[in-house]
Amino acid sequence: MSIPAGDAISVAKQLPNGKSYVLKDFPANYHMFEHHKGKADAPRHDVYLFVALVSVLFQSLSLMPFGSWEMEAMRASANTVLKKPQREITSSMGKLLCTSSTPSPTRPAWTKSEKPEKKNIWAKQPRLADHLQNAKTYVAVQKSVSLPKTSPHIQTKSVMWVERNNHLRDACRPASEGSFPRWFRDGELVWCSLAEPIVRPDECDAIHFWPAIIEATGILLHDVPADSASTPWVVRQSTACKVKFLAIQRSYLLPDAMIIPYQVDVIPSTILQPIVDRPVPEWDLSPNQLTSFDPCPPPPGPLPTFSDALTPLALALQIASALSGFWSLTDEWDAKLTLPPGVRPPPPPPSLQSAIEFAGANNANMGSISSGPRGQGHPTRFQGFWWGGERIWADDLVRLKVPRNCLASMGAQHIFAPSGPGPKSRSLAESRGGDPTLYGASSRGVFMKIDTIFLVEGSGKRECRVTGMLYELADLDWEDHNLPRIGDSISNGAPATGQPPELPNPGATGGFFALPSAPAGFKFRPILAPGYEVVMCPSLISGRYYPPHHAAPIDNTISRRGHSPTIRSYVNAGNRASLGP
């Protein structure tokens, strides 16, 4: 193996050409090594020069500039020893690498082979210009075809928020074994059932629930013993939530059956009274004291005492009370739509009496319940809002604070009268000697499916409004043939005469996300005339509606105020499990 270091140094020193130069000897403390890489029968030979004083290795291509630097003290070439990449060293050599090299004993010299003479492929073919000149270009005349213009009622820029779509889909998911539609959403304030209640000494009362914030939702996998001998267990999945208990900053993984909405339950006065009566010196609100409290310790550890739980519970209740009093609009979008001109009313009649009657009728129509955001050309809308500790989206079914008997109890313009009792309810009332009219929908609440959330701008302030259809709970066997039905009163999907055109919501999900299931024995009945909707202030909203399949475990949990001892092990086993998507 030969490395033309001497020739490279001669070029750098501008020695006479035509001679072959070699190094007489290496300087002191320099040693050369040959490094074999690759297979044993056909290794690759790499030559390195080792400098003992500075512990630096130089590859074979680095020997030539380094030798020149040693001989001529060329400080500009010293960068090659400062761990520069090899490709930079090679590219900077320039003229030094142009010296002739001697073939290696293990690698023969490369000889330039003679390439076969290429045939002239264009000799017997026409020129490209002649070929293009003879080609025919297609040109034709036809009737112009234009795509239809986009309708002004279709939103192309504002789309449905992904989080809203997922939450509404989870709510519409059908119930199955061990799984229910997911009604709890990230960031919501809920009550979490303790694995074992914290019992008050010498009393029958106990702390059964703790306020918490939902951090994440997912699927909880757990094994259940099977009856078959070949399969000792069966894997089940159920919806679960990762929750963080307030005040103590501890997270747990709980199934949905152990979580209830915050508005469902309240702490009884028998638990609040010991908090009020506790002396001030006994209150220790230091972070270390609060975080050290664990209401669900892993077995077989001792359960916390009632006295130790009062301080963190009082702080948790205060935090939850503050959170439930706030609200905020989210996911703003601008409905920039070009509305068609409305239908102009006919000119007033010439007579004075007819003009007065026409003006009175026109003023009455201005106060219609259907007047809302339809006249705005660029309203600011929102896809959802936080209402206390609940996450509410457009297309959610919510409960209203107004009872049915306070909302047009005898019926009004565009509002139907409350539905009466069905045959079963009527017979039950008559058997008990009661008034059958009290068993109708007037004794129940009112619900609203939110369609639009918007801002009303004007008069120096901005106010929020929500629109949608109102529903009542009617008996399942109740029928009224006098009231029109939605399918019978609307033909070809057109709204009633004089009704402004429908403004779209991002995602247009009104028809996709159907109403949730009503309680057993009841059905949701719209109480507004077809083509009309209500516009109201959100302060009339009480909260989201939770279907009966979720209300059943809630009622059982509150009535029993406790769980079996096996749930404690189940909760702690779930904390060690993984939360799937």
Coordinates of C-alpha atoms in Angstrom, one line a residue:
M1 CA 0.0 0.0 0.0
S2 CA 1.4 3.4 -1.0
I3 CA 0.2 6.9 0.1
P4 CA 1.7 9.7 -2.0
A5 CA 2.4 11.9 1.0
G6 CA 5.9 12.8 -0.3
D7 CA 4.5 13.8 -3.7
A8 CA 1.9 16.0 -2.0
I9 CA 4.5 17.7 0.2
S10 CA 6.6 18.4 -2.9
V11 CA 3.7 20.0 -4.6
A12 CA 3.0 22.2 -1.6
K13 CA 6.7 23.2 -1.4
Q14 CA 6.8 23.7 -5.2
L15 CA 9.7 21.3 -5.8
P16 CA 10.8 20.4 -9.3
N17 CA 8.3 18.1 -11.2
G18 CA 9.1 14.8 -12.8
K19 CA 10.5 13.2 -9.7
S20 CA 9.0 10.8 -7.2
Y21 CA 9.3 12.0 -3.6
V22 CA 9.0 9.8 -0.5
L23 CA 9.2 10.6 3.2
K24 CA 12.6 9.6 4.7
D25 CA 11.1 9.1 8.2
F26 CA 8.2 10.1 10.4
P27 CA 8.7 12.8 13.0
A28 CA 9.1 11.9 16.7
N29 CA 6.0 10.4 18.4
Y30 CA 4.4 9.5 15.1
H31 CA 3.3 6.0 14.2
M32 CA 1.4 4.6 11.3
F33 CA -1.2 1.8 11.5
E34 CA -3.3 -0.1 9.0
H35 CA -6.9 -0.8 10.0
H36 CA -8.7 -3.7 8.5
K37 CA -12.5 -3.4 8.1
G38 CA -15.1 -5.7 6.7
K39 CA -14.9 -9.4 5.9
A40 CA -11.8 -11.4 7.0
D41 CA -11.2 -12.8 3.5
A42 CA -11.6 -9.4 1.8
P43 CA -10.9 -6.7 4.2
R44 CA -10.8 -3.0 3.6
H45 CA -7.4 -1.4 4.3
D46 CA -7.5 2.0 6.0
V47 CA -4.2 3.7 7.0
Y48 CA -4.0 5.9 10.1
L49 CA -1.2 8.1 11.4
F50 CA -1.3 8.2 15.2
V51 CA 0.2 11.2 17.1
A52 CA 1.0 10.1 20.6
L53 CA 1.2 13.5 22.2
V54 CA -2.2 14.8 21.2
S55 CA -4.0 11.4 20.8
V56 CA -5.3 12.2 17.3
L57 CA -5.9 9.8 14.5
F58 CA -5.5 10.9 10.9
Q59 CA -7.0 8.9 8.0
S60 CA -4.9 8.2 4.9
L61 CA -6.3 11.1 2.9
S62 CA -5.4 13.4 5.8
L63 CA -1.7 12.5 5.8
M64 CA -0.8 14.6 2.8
P65 CA -2.1 18.0 4.1
F66 CA -0.9 17.2 7.6
G67 CA 2.6 16.4 6.2
S68 CA 2.6 19.7 4.4
W69 CA 1.5 21.5 7.5
E70 CA 4.4 19.9 9.5
M71 CA 7.0 20.7 6.9
E72 CA 6.0 24.3 6.1
A73 CA 4.1 25.2 9.3
M74 CA 1.1 26.0 7.2
R75 CA -1.3 27.1 9.9
A76 CA -4.1 27.5 7.5
S77 CA -4.1 23.7 6.9
A78 CA -4.3 23.0 10.7
N79 CA -8.1 22.8 10.5
T80 CA -7.8 19.4 9.1
V81 CA -6.7 18.0 12.5
L82 CA -9.5 19.7 14.4
K83 CA -12.0 16.9 13.9
K84 CA -13.5 18.3 10.7
P85 CA -15.7 16.0 8.6
Q86 CA -13.7 13.9 6.1
R87 CA -15.7 15.2 3.1
E88 CA -14.6 18.7 4.0
I89 CA -11.0 17.7 4.3
T90 CA -11.1 15.8 0.9
S91 CA -12.8 18.7 -0.9
S92 CA -10.3 21.2 0.5
M93 CA -7.2 19.2 -0.8
G94 CA -7.7 20.3 -4.4
K95 CA -4.3 20.0 -6.1
L96 CA -2.8 17.7 -3.5
L97 CA -5.1 14.8 -4.6
C98 CA -4.2 15.2 -8.3
T99 CA -0.9 13.4 -7.8
S100 CA -0.4 10.0 -9.4
S101 CA -1.0 7.0 -7.1
T102 CA 0.5 3.6 -7.0
P103 CA -1.8 0.6 -7.2
S104 CA -2.3 -1.4 -4.0
P105 CA -1.1 -5.0 -3.9
T106 CA -4.6 -6.1 -2.9
R107 CA -6.3 -3.8 -5.3
P108 CA -5.2 -3.7 -9.0
A109 CA -4.9 -0.5 -10.8
W110 CA -7.9 0.7 -12.6
T111 CA -7.6 0.9 -16.4
K112 CA -9.8 2.9 -18.5
S113 CA -11.8 0.6 -20.7
E114 CA -12.7 1.6 -24.2
K115 CA -16.4 2.3 -24.5
P116 CA -18.1 1.0 -27.6
E117 CA -18.9 3.6 -30.2
K118 CA -22.5 4.7 -29.9
K119 CA -24.6 4.4 -32.9
N120 CA -26.3 7.5 -34.3
I121 CA -29.9 6.8 -33.5
W122 CA -31.1 9.9 -35.3
A123 CA -29.4 8.9 -38.6
K124 CA -32.3 7.1 -40.0
Q125 CA -35.1 9.0 -38.3
P126 CA -36.7 12.3 -39.3
R127 CA -35.8 15.5 -37.5
L128 CA -37.8 16.4 -34.4
A129 CA -38.9 19.7 -36.1
D130 CA -40.3 17.8 -39.0
H131 CA -42.1 15.4 -36.7
L132 CA -43.7 18.3 -34.8
Q133 CA -44.7 20.1 -38.0
N134 CA -46.5 17.0 -39.3
A135 CA -48.4 16.3 -36.0
K136 CA -52.1 17.4 -35.9
T137 CA -53.3 19.5 -32.9
Y138 CA -56.8 18.9 -31.7
V139 CA -59.1 21.9 -31.7
A140 CA -62.9 21.8 -31.5
V141 CA -65.9 24.0 -30.7
Q142 CA -68.5 22.8 -28.2
K143 CA -71.2 24.2 -26.0
S144 CA -69.7 25.8 -22.9
V145 CA -70.1 23.8 -19.7
S146 CA -69.9 25.7 -16.4
L147 CA -70.0 24.2 -12.9
P148 CA -72.9 25.4 -10.7
K149 CA -71.9 28.2 -8.4
T150 CA -71.6 27.5 -4.7
S151 CA -74.8 28.2 -2.8
P152 CA -74.5 31.2 -0.4
H153 CA -76.1 29.0 2.3
I154 CA -73.2 26.5 2.4
Q155 CA -70.3 27.2 4.7
T156 CA -67.0 26.3 3.1
K157 CA -64.5 27.8 5.6
S158 CA -66.2 27.2 9.0
V159 CA -66.2 23.5 9.8
M160 CA -67.3 21.5 12.8
W161 CA -64.8 21.4 15.7
V162 CA -63.3 17.9 16.1
E163 CA -63.9 17.8 19.8
R164 CA -67.5 18.7 19.4
N165 CA -68.0 16.0 16.8
N166 CA -66.4 13.4 19.0
H167 CA -68.4 14.3 22.1
L168 CA -71.7 14.2 20.2
R169 CA -70.9 10.9 18.6
D170 CA -70.0 9.4 22.0
A171 CA -73.3 10.6 23.4
C172 CA -75.2 8.8 20.5
R173 CA -73.2 5.6 20.9
P174 CA -75.6 2.6 21.5
A175 CA -75.4 0.9 24.9
S176 CA -73.9 -2.5 25.1
E177 CA -72.8 -5.0 27.8
G178 CA -70.5 -3.1 30.1
S179 CA -70.5 0.0 28.0
F180 CA -72.8 3.0 27.9
P181 CA -72.8 6.2 25.8
R182 CA -70.1 8.5 27.1
W183 CA -71.7 11.6 28.6
F184 CA -68.7 13.0 30.6
R185 CA -66.3 15.2 28.7
D186 CA -62.8 16.5 29.3
G187 CA -62.5 19.3 31.9
E188 CA -66.0 18.8 33.3
L189 CA -66.8 19.1 37.0
V190 CA -68.3 15.8 38.4
W191 CA -68.9 13.9 41.6
C192 CA -66.9 10.7 42.0
S193 CA -68.0 7.9 44.2
L194 CA -65.5 6.7 46.8
A195 CA -64.4 3.1 46.8
E196 CA -65.5 2.9 50.4
P197 CA -67.4 5.7 52.2
I198 CA -65.7 7.7 55.0
V199 CA -68.0 7.1 57.9
R200 CA -68.7 9.6 60.6
P201 CA -68.1 8.2 64.1
D202 CA -71.3 7.4 66.0
E203 CA -73.4 8.5 63.1
C204 CA -75.1 6.9 60.1
D205 CA -73.8 9.6 57.8
A206 CA -70.7 9.2 55.6
I207 CA -68.8 10.9 52.8
H208 CA -69.7 9.0 49.6
F209 CA -68.7 11.4 46.8
W210 CA -65.8 13.8 46.1
P211 CA -65.8 16.6 43.6
A212 CA -63.3 16.1 40.7
I213 CA -62.3 17.3 37.3
I214 CA -62.2 14.9 34.3
E215 CA -58.7 14.8 32.8
A216 CA -59.2 12.2 30.1
T217 CA -61.7 9.6 28.9
G218 CA -61.0 6.2 27.4
I219 CA -61.7 2.4 27.5
L220 CA -60.9 0.3 30.5
L221 CA -60.0 -3.3 29.9
H222 CA -60.5 -5.9 32.7
D223 CA -60.8 -9.7 32.8
V224 CA -63.9 -11.5 34.1
P225 CA -64.0 -15.2 35.1
A226 CA -65.7 -17.4 32.5
D227 CA -67.7 -20.5 33.0
S228 CA -66.0 -22.5 30.2
A229 CA -63.0 -24.6 31.3
S230 CA -61.1 -23.9 28.1
T231 CA -61.4 -20.2 28.6
P232 CA -60.7 -19.3 32.2
W233 CA -61.5 -15.6 31.7
V234 CA -63.1 -13.2 29.3
V235 CA -61.8 -9.7 28.6
R236 CA -64.5 -7.0 29.0
Q237 CA -64.2 -3.3 28.1
S238 CA -66.1 -0.4 29.6
T239 CA -65.9 3.4 29.4
A240 CA -63.7 5.0 32.1
C241 CA -62.4 8.4 33.0
K242 CA -59.2 9.6 34.6
V243 CA -60.3 12.1 37.2
K244 CA -58.4 14.5 39.5
F245 CA -59.9 15.0 43.0
L246 CA -60.1 18.7 43.9
A247 CA -58.0 20.1 46.8
I248 CA -55.8 16.9 47.2
Q249 CA -54.5 16.8 43.6
R250 CA -54.8 13.0 43.3
S251 CA -55.8 11.3 40.1
Y252 CA -57.7 8.0 39.8
L253 CA -59.1 5.9 37.0
L254 CA -62.8 5.2 37.6
P255 CA -65.5 3.6 35.5
D256 CA -68.4 5.7 34.3
A257 CA -70.7 4.0 36.8
M258 CA -68.8 5.6 39.7
I259 CA -69.1 9.1 38.2
I260 CA -72.2 11.3 38.3
P261 CA -72.9 14.9 37.1
Y262 CA -72.2 17.7 39.5
Q263 CA -75.8 18.9 39.5
V264 CA -77.2 15.5 40.5
D265 CA -76.0 15.4 44.1
V266 CA -75.3 17.8 47.0
I267 CA -73.5 17.3 50.3
P268 CA -76.1 16.7 53.0
S269 CA -76.3 19.2 55.9
T270 CA -75.2 16.5 58.3
I271 CA -71.8 16.6 56.6
L272 CA -71.6 20.3 56.2
Q273 CA -72.5 21.0 59.8
P274 CA -69.2 19.5 61.2
I275 CA -67.3 21.6 58.8
V276 CA -69.0 24.8 60.1
D277 CA -68.6 23.8 63.7
R278 CA -64.9 23.0 63.4
P279 CA -62.6 25.4 65.3
V280 CA -60.2 27.6 63.3
P281 CA -57.0 26.3 64.9
E282 CA -57.8 22.8 63.6
W283 CA -57.8 23.9 60.0
D284 CA -54.5 23.0 58.3
L285 CA -54.6 24.1 54.7
S286 CA -50.9 23.6 53.9
P287 CA -50.2 21.9 50.6
N288 CA -48.3 19.1 52.2
Q289 CA -51.2 18.3 54.5
L290 CA -53.7 18.4 51.7
T291 CA -51.8 16.3 49.2
S292 CA -51.0 13.7 51.9
F293 CA -54.7 12.8 52.3
D294 CA -55.8 9.9 50.2
P295 CA -59.6 9.1 50.2
C296 CA -59.1 5.9 48.2
P297 CA -56.0 4.2 49.7
P298 CA -54.9 0.9 48.1
P299 CA -55.7 -2.2 50.1
P300 CA -55.0 -3.4 52.7
G301 CA -54.1 0.1 54.0
P302 CA -56.3 1.8 56.6
L303 CA -59.2 4.0 55.5
P304 CA -59.0 7.7 56.3
T305 CA -60.9 9.1 59.2
F306 CA -63.8 11.4 59.1
S307 CA -61.9 14.1 60.9
D308 CA -58.9 14.0 58.5
A309 CA -61.3 14.3 55.5
L310 CA -63.1 17.5 56.7
T311 CA -60.4 20.0 55.8
P312 CA -59.7 18.8 52.2
L313 CA -63.4 18.2 51.6
A314 CA -64.2 21.8 52.7
L315 CA -61.6 23.2 50.3
A316 CA -62.8 20.9 47.5
L317 CA -66.4 22.0 47.9
Q318 CA -65.4 25.7 47.9
I319 CA -63.4 25.1 44.6
A320 CA -66.3 23.3 43.0
S321 CA -68.8 26.0 44.1
A322 CA -66.6 28.7 42.5
L323 CA -66.2 26.7 39.2
S324 CA -70.0 26.1 38.9
G325 CA -70.7 29.8 38.8
F326 CA -68.7 30.7 35.7
W327 CA -69.6 30.4 32.0
S328 CA -67.7 31.1 28.8
L329 CA -68.4 30.9 25.0
T330 CA -66.0 28.9 22.9
D331 CA -65.1 28.2 19.3
E332 CA -66.1 31.4 17.6
W333 CA -66.9 31.6 13.9
D334 CA -68.3 34.3 11.6
A335 CA -71.3 33.3 9.5
K336 CA -70.6 35.5 6.5
L337 CA -73.7 34.7 4.4
T338 CA -75.4 36.5 1.6
L339 CA -79.1 36.3 2.4
P340 CA -81.7 36.6 -0.3
P341 CA -84.0 39.6 -0.1
G342 CA -87.0 39.0 2.1
V343 CA -90.6 39.1 0.8
R344 CA -91.9 42.6 0.9
P345 CA -95.3 43.1 2.5
P346 CA -98.1 44.3 0.2
P347 CA -98.7 48.1 0.1
P348 CA -101.2 49.4 2.6
P349 CA -104.8 49.8 1.4
P350 CA -106.0 53.3 0.7
S351 CA -108.7 53.5 3.4
L352 CA -107.8 54.9 6.8
Q353 CA -109.4 52.1 8.8
S354 CA -107.6 49.4 6.7
A355 CA -104.3 51.3 7.2
I356 CA -104.7 51.3 11.0
E357 CA -105.5 47.6 11.0
F358 CA -102.5 46.8 8.8
A359 CA -100.1 48.8 11.0
G360 CA -101.4 47.0 14.1
A361 CA -100.9 43.6 12.5
N362 CA -97.4 44.6 11.4
N363 CA -96.5 45.7 14.9
A364 CA -97.8 42.4 16.3
N365 CA -95.7 40.4 13.9
M366 CA -92.5 42.3 15.0
G367 CA -92.9 40.8 18.5
S368 CA -93.2 37.2 17.3
I369 CA -91.3 34.6 19.2
S370 CA -89.5 33.5 16.1
S371 CA -87.7 36.8 15.7
G372 CA -84.0 36.2 16.3
P373 CA -80.7 36.2 14.5
R374 CA -82.1 35.5 11.1
G375 CA -82.0 39.1 10.1
Q376 CA -78.3 39.5 10.6
G377 CA -76.0 39.2 7.7
H378 CA -72.7 38.6 9.6
P379 CA -73.6 37.2 13.0
T380 CA -70.9 36.0 15.3
R381 CA -71.6 32.5 16.3
F382 CA -70.1 29.9 18.6
Q383 CA -70.0 26.1 18.5
G384 CA -70.3 25.6 22.2
F385 CA -69.9 27.1 25.7
W386 CA -69.0 26.2 29.2
W387 CA -72.0 26.4 31.5
G388 CA -70.6 26.1 35.0
G389 CA -68.9 22.7 35.2
E390 CA -70.5 21.3 32.0
R391 CA -69.3 21.4 28.4
I392 CA -72.3 22.1 26.2
W393 CA -72.2 22.0 22.4
A394 CA -74.6 23.0 19.7
D395 CA -76.9 20.0 19.0
D396 CA -76.9 19.1 22.7
L397 CA -80.3 18.6 24.4
V398 CA -80.4 20.7 27.6
R399 CA -82.9 21.2 30.4
L400 CA -84.6 24.5 31.0
K401 CA -85.5 26.1 34.3
V402 CA -89.0 27.0 33.1
P403 CA -91.6 24.3 33.8
R404 CA -94.1 23.3 31.2
N405 CA -97.1 24.8 33.0
C406 CA -95.3 28.3 32.9
L407 CA -94.8 28.2 29.2
A408 CA -98.1 28.8 27.3
S409 CA -100.1 26.5 29.6
M410 CA -103.1 27.0 27.4
G411 CA -101.2 27.3 24.1
A412 CA -100.3 30.4 22.1
Q413 CA -99.3 31.6 18.7
H414 CA -96.8 29.0 17.2
I415 CA -96.8 27.2 20.6
F416 CA -98.8 24.0 21.2
A417 CA -100.8 23.4 24.4
P418 CA -99.3 20.8 26.8
S419 CA -100.1 17.3 26.0
G420 CA -102.6 15.5 28.2
P421 CA -102.3 12.2 30.0
G422 CA -102.2 9.0 28.0
P423 CA -104.8 6.2 28.5
K424 CA -102.6 4.5 31.2
S425 CA -102.0 7.7 33.2
R426 CA -105.7 8.6 32.9
S427 CA -106.9 5.3 34.2
L428 CA -104.3 5.5 37.1
A429 CA -105.5 8.9 38.0
E430 CA -109.1 7.9 38.0
S431 CA -108.4 4.8 40.1
R432 CA -106.7 7.1 42.7
G433 CA -109.5 9.7 42.5
G434 CA -107.2 12.4 41.3
D435 CA -107.4 15.0 38.6
P436 CA -106.3 13.4 35.2
T437 CA -105.1 16.7 33.9
L438 CA -102.3 16.8 36.5
Y439 CA -100.8 13.7 35.0
G440 CA -100.0 15.4 31.6
A441 CA -97.0 17.2 30.3
S442 CA -97.8 20.4 32.2
S443 CA -96.4 18.8 35.4
R444 CA -93.0 18.1 33.8
G445 CA -90.1 20.1 32.5
V446 CA -89.1 21.6 29.2
F447 CA -86.1 20.7 27.1
M448 CA -84.3 22.4 24.2
K449 CA -82.1 21.1 21.5
I450 CA -79.6 23.9 20.8
D451 CA -79.2 24.8 17.2
T452 CA -77.4 28.1 17.2
I453 CA -75.3 30.1 19.7
F454 CA -74.8 33.7 18.7
L455 CA -74.2 37.2 19.9
V456 CA -76.7 40.1 19.6
E457 CA -74.8 43.3 19.0
G458 CA -76.4 46.6 19.5
S459 CA -77.7 49.1 22.1
G460 CA -74.2 49.4 23.5
K461 CA -73.8 45.8 24.8
R462 CA -73.2 42.3 23.5
E463 CA -75.6 39.6 24.7
C464 CA -75.6 35.9 24.1
R465 CA -78.6 34.1 22.7
V466 CA -79.4 30.4 21.9
T467 CA -81.9 29.1 19.4
G468 CA -83.5 25.8 18.9
M469 CA -86.6 23.6 19.2
L470 CA -88.5 23.1 22.5
Y471 CA -89.6 19.7 23.6
E472 CA -91.8 18.3 26.4
L473 CA -92.2 14.9 27.9
A474 CA -95.4 13.4 26.7
D475 CA -96.8 10.0 27.6
L476 CA -95.8 7.3 25.2
D477 CA -99.4 6.3 24.5
W478 CA -100.7 9.8 24.2
E479 CA -102.0 10.9 20.8
D480 CA -103.6 14.1 19.6
H481 CA -104.9 14.1 16.1
N482 CA -105.7 17.8 16.1
L483 CA -102.1 19.0 16.3
P484 CA -100.1 19.0 13.1
R485 CA -97.0 16.8 12.8
I486 CA -93.7 18.0 11.4
G487 CA -93.8 15.6 8.5
D488 CA -97.4 16.6 7.6
S489 CA -97.0 20.4 7.9
I490 CA -93.8 20.8 5.9
S491 CA -93.9 19.8 2.3
N492 CA -90.7 19.3 0.3
G493 CA -88.7 20.4 3.3
A494 CA -89.7 24.1 2.8
P495 CA -90.4 26.2 5.9
A496 CA -93.7 27.9 6.6
T497 CA -94.6 31.0 4.6
G498 CA -92.8 34.1 5.8
Q499 CA -90.1 32.1 7.6
P500 CA -86.6 33.4 6.9
P501 CA -84.1 30.9 5.3
E502 CA -82.2 28.6 7.5
L503 CA -78.6 29.6 8.4
P504 CA -76.3 26.6 8.5
N505 CA -74.3 25.5 11.5
P506 CA -70.7 24.2 11.1
G507 CA -71.0 20.6 10.3
A508 CA -74.8 20.7 9.7
T509 CA -75.3 18.0 12.3
G510 CA -78.9 18.7 13.2
G511 CA -80.2 15.7 11.3
F512 CA -77.4 13.3 12.1
F513 CA -77.3 13.6 15.9
A514 CA -80.8 12.5 16.9
L515 CA -82.5 13.1 20.2
P516 CA -81.3 10.9 23.1
S517 CA -83.7 8.3 24.5
A518 CA -86.5 9.6 26.7
P519 CA -87.3 8.1 30.1
A520 CA -89.3 4.9 30.1
G521 CA -92.9 5.5 29.3
F522 CA -92.4 8.9 27.7
K523 CA -91.4 10.5 24.4
F524 CA -90.1 13.9 23.4
R525 CA -92.7 16.0 21.7
P526 CA -91.9 19.3 19.9
I527 CA -94.1 22.1 21.3
L528 CA -93.4 24.7 18.6
A529 CA -95.1 24.9 15.2
P530 CA -93.1 23.5 12.3
G531 CA -90.6 26.0 10.9
Y532 CA -90.3 28.0 14.1
E533 CA -87.7 28.0 16.9
V534 CA -87.3 29.8 20.2
V535 CA -84.6 32.4 20.9
M536 CA -83.7 32.8 24.6
C537 CA -81.0 33.9 27.0
P538 CA -78.7 31.1 28.2
S539 CA -79.5 31.9 31.8
L540 CA -82.7 29.8 31.4
I541 CA -80.5 26.7 30.8
S542 CA -80.3 24.4 33.8
G543 CA -77.8 21.9 32.3
R544 CA -77.4 19.0 29.9
Y545 CA -79.9 16.2 29.7
Y546 CA -78.7 12.7 30.8
P547 CA -80.6 9.8 29.4
P548 CA -82.3 7.1 31.6
H549 CA -79.7 4.4 31.1
H550 CA -77.2 6.7 32.9
A551 CA -79.7 8.0 35.4
A552 CA -80.4 4.4 36.7
P553 CA -76.9 3.8 38.2
I554 CA -77.0 7.4 39.5
D555 CA -80.2 6.8 41.4
N556 CA -78.9 3.6 42.8
T557 CA -75.6 5.1 43.9
I558 CA -77.3 8.0 45.7
S559 CA -80.0 5.9 47.3
R560 CA -77.5 3.3 48.6
R561 CA -74.8 5.8 49.4
G562 CA -72.2 3.1 49.3
H563 CA -70.7 0.2 47.4
S564 CA -69.6 -3.4 47.9
P565 CA -66.1 -4.0 49.3
T566 CA -65.0 -5.5 46.0
I567 CA -65.2 -2.0 44.3
R568 CA -62.3 -0.8 46.3
S569 CA -60.1 -3.5 44.8
Y570 CA -61.6 -2.8 41.4
V571 CA -60.8 0.9 41.6
N572 CA -57.2 0.4 42.6
A573 CA -56.8 -2.3 39.9
G574 CA -58.1 0.2 37.4
N575 CA -55.6 2.7 38.5
R576 CA -52.9 0.3 37.4
A577 CA -54.5 -0.4 34.1
S578 CA -54.1 1.5 30.9
L579 CA -56.6 4.0 29.5
G580 CA -57.2 3.3 25.8
P581 CA -58.6 5.8 23.3

